[in-house]
PDB file of C-alpha atoms in Angstrom:
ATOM      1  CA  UNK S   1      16.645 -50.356  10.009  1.00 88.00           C
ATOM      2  CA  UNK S   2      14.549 -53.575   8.276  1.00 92.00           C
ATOM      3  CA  UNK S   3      16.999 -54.751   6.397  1.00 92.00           C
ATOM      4  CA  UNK S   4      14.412 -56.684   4.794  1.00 91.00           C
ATOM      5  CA  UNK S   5      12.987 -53.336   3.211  1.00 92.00           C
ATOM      6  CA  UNK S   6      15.979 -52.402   1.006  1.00 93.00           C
ATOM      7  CA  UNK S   7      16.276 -53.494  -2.439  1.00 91.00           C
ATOM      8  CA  UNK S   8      19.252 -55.554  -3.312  1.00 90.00           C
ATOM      9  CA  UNK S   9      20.559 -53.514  -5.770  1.00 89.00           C
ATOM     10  CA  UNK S  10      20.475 -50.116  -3.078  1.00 89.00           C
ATOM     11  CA  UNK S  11      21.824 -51.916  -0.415  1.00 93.00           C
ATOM     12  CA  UNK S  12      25.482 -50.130  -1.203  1.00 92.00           C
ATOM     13  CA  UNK S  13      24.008 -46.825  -0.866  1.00 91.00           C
ATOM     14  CA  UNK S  14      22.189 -47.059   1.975  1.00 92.00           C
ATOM     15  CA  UNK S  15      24.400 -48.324   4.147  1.00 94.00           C
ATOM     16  CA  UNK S  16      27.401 -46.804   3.272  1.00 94.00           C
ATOM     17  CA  UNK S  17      26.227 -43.855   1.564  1.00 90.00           C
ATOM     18  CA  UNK S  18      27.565 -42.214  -2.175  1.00 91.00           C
ATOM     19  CA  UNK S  19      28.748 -39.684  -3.563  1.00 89.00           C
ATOM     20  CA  UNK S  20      27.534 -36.950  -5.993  1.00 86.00           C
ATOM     21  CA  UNK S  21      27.444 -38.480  -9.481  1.00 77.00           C
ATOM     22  CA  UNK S  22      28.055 -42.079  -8.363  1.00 81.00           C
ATOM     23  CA  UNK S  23      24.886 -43.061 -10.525  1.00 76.00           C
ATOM     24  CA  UNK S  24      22.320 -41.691 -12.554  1.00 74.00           C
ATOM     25  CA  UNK S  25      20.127 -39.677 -10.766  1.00 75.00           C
ATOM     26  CA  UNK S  26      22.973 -38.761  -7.743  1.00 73.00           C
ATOM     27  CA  UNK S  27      22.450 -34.851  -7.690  1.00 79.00           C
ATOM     28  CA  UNK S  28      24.193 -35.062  -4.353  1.00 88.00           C
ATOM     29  CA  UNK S  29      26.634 -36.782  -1.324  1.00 87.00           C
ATOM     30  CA  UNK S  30      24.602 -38.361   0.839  1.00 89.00           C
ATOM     31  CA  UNK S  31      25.322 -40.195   4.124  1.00 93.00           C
ATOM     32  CA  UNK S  32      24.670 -44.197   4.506  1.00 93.00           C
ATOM     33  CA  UNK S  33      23.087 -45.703   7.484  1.00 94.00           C
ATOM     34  CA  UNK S  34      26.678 -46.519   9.338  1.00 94.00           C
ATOM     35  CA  UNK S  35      27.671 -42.679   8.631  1.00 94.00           C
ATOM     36  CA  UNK S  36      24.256 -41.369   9.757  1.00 94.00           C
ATOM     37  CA  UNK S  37      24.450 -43.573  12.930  1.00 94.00           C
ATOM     38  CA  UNK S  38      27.859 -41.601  14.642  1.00 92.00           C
ATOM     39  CA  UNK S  39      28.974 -42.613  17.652  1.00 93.00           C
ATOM     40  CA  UNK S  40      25.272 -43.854  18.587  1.00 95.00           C
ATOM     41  CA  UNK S  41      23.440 -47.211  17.508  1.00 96.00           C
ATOM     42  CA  UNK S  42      22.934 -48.789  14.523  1.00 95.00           C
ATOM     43  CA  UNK S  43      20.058 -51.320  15.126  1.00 96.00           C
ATOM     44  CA  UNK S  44      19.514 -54.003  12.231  1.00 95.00           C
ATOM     45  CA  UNK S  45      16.529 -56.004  12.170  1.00 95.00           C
ATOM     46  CA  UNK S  46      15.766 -58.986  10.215  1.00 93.00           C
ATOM     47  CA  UNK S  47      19.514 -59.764   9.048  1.00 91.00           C
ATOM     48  CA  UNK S  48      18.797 -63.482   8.103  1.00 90.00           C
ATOM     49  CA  UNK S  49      17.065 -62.240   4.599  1.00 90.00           C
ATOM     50  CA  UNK S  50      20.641 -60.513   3.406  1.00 91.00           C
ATOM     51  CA  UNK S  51      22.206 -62.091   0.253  1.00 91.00           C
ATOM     52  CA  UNK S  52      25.747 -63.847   1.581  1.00 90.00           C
ATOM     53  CA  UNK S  53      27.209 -60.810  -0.877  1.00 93.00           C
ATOM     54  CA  UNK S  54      25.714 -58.387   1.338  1.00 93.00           C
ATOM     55  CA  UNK S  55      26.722 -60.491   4.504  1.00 91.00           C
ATOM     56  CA  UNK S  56      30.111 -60.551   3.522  1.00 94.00           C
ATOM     57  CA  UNK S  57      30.070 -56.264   3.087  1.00 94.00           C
ATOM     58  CA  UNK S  58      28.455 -56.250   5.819  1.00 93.00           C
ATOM     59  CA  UNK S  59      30.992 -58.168   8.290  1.00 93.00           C
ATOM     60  CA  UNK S  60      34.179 -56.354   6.652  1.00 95.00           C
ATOM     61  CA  UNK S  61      32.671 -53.305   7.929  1.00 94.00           C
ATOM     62  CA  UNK S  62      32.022 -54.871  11.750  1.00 94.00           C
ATOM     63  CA  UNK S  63      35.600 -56.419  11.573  1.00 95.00           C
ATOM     64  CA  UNK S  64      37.651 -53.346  10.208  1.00 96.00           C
ATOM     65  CA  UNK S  65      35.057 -50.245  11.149  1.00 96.00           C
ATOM     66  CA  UNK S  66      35.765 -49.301   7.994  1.00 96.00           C
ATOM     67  CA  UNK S  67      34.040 -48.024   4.813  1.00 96.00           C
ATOM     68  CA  UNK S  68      33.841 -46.253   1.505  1.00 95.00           C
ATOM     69  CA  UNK S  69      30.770 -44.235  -0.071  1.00 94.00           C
ATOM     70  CA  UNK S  70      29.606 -45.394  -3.542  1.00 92.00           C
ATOM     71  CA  UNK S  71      31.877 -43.670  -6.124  1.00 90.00           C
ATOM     72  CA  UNK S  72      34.684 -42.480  -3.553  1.00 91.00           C
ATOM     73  CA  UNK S  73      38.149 -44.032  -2.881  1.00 92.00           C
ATOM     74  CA  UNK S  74      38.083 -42.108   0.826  1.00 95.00           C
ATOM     75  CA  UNK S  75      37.579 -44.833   3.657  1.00 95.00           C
ATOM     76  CA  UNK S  76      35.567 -43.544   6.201  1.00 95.00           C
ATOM     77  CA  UNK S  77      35.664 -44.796  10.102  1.00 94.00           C
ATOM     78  CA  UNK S  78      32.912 -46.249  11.941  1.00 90.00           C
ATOM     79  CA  UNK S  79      32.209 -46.033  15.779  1.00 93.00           C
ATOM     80  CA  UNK S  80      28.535 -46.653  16.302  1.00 94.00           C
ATOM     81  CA  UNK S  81      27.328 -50.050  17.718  1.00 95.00           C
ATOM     82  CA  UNK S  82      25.736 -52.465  16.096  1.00 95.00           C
ATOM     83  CA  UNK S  83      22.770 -54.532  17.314  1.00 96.00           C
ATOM     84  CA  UNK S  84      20.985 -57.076  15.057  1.00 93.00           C
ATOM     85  CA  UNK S  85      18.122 -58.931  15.234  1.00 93.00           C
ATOM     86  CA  UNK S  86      16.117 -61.827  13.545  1.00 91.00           C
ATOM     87  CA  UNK S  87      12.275 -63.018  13.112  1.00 89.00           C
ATOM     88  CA  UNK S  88      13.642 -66.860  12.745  1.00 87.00           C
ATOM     89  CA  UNK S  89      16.465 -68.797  14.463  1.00 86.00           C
ATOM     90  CA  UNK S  90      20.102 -68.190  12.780  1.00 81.00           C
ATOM     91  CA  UNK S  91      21.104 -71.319  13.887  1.00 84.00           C
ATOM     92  CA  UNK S  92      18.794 -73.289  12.560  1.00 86.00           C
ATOM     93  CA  UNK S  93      18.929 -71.404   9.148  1.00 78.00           C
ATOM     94  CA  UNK S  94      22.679 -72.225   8.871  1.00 78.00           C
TER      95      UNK S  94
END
């Protein structure tokens, strides 16, 4: 997944997925990337151009494996792995 690739204001959905009639134009449920990706492997690239709103989702769901679909109160488990990757040095960047 290029992280780079998804708008800011989708990245809620995508990754965690929403439910029917979360927002306008949500005929259906539909499964986010950490849903989709089971008990397999989620593979992130370019992580260094998330907002530090989105990298703060984003590590509550790696600490806790834990997460809820857009316009549902269920939490939902996660048990795939998680490898990330960068085009530019992180630790330079911070």
């Amino acid at each position: 997944m290029n992280v780079s690739a998804i708008p800011n204001e989708l990245f809620e959905s995508e990754f965690f997925g929403s439910e029917k009639g979360s927002f306008t134009g949500s005929t259906q449920a539909r499964q986010g990337y950490f849903e989709s990706a089971a008990t397999g492997t989620l593979f992130l690239d370019e992580v260094q151009s998330l907002s530090l709103s989105h990298q703060a989702k984003l590590l509550r769901v790696l600490e806790t494996r834990r997460f809820t679909r857009v316009g549902s109160t269920q939490e939902r488990h996660f048990k795939a792995r998680v490898v990330s990757a960068s085009n530019r040095s992180l630790k330079e960047a911070v």
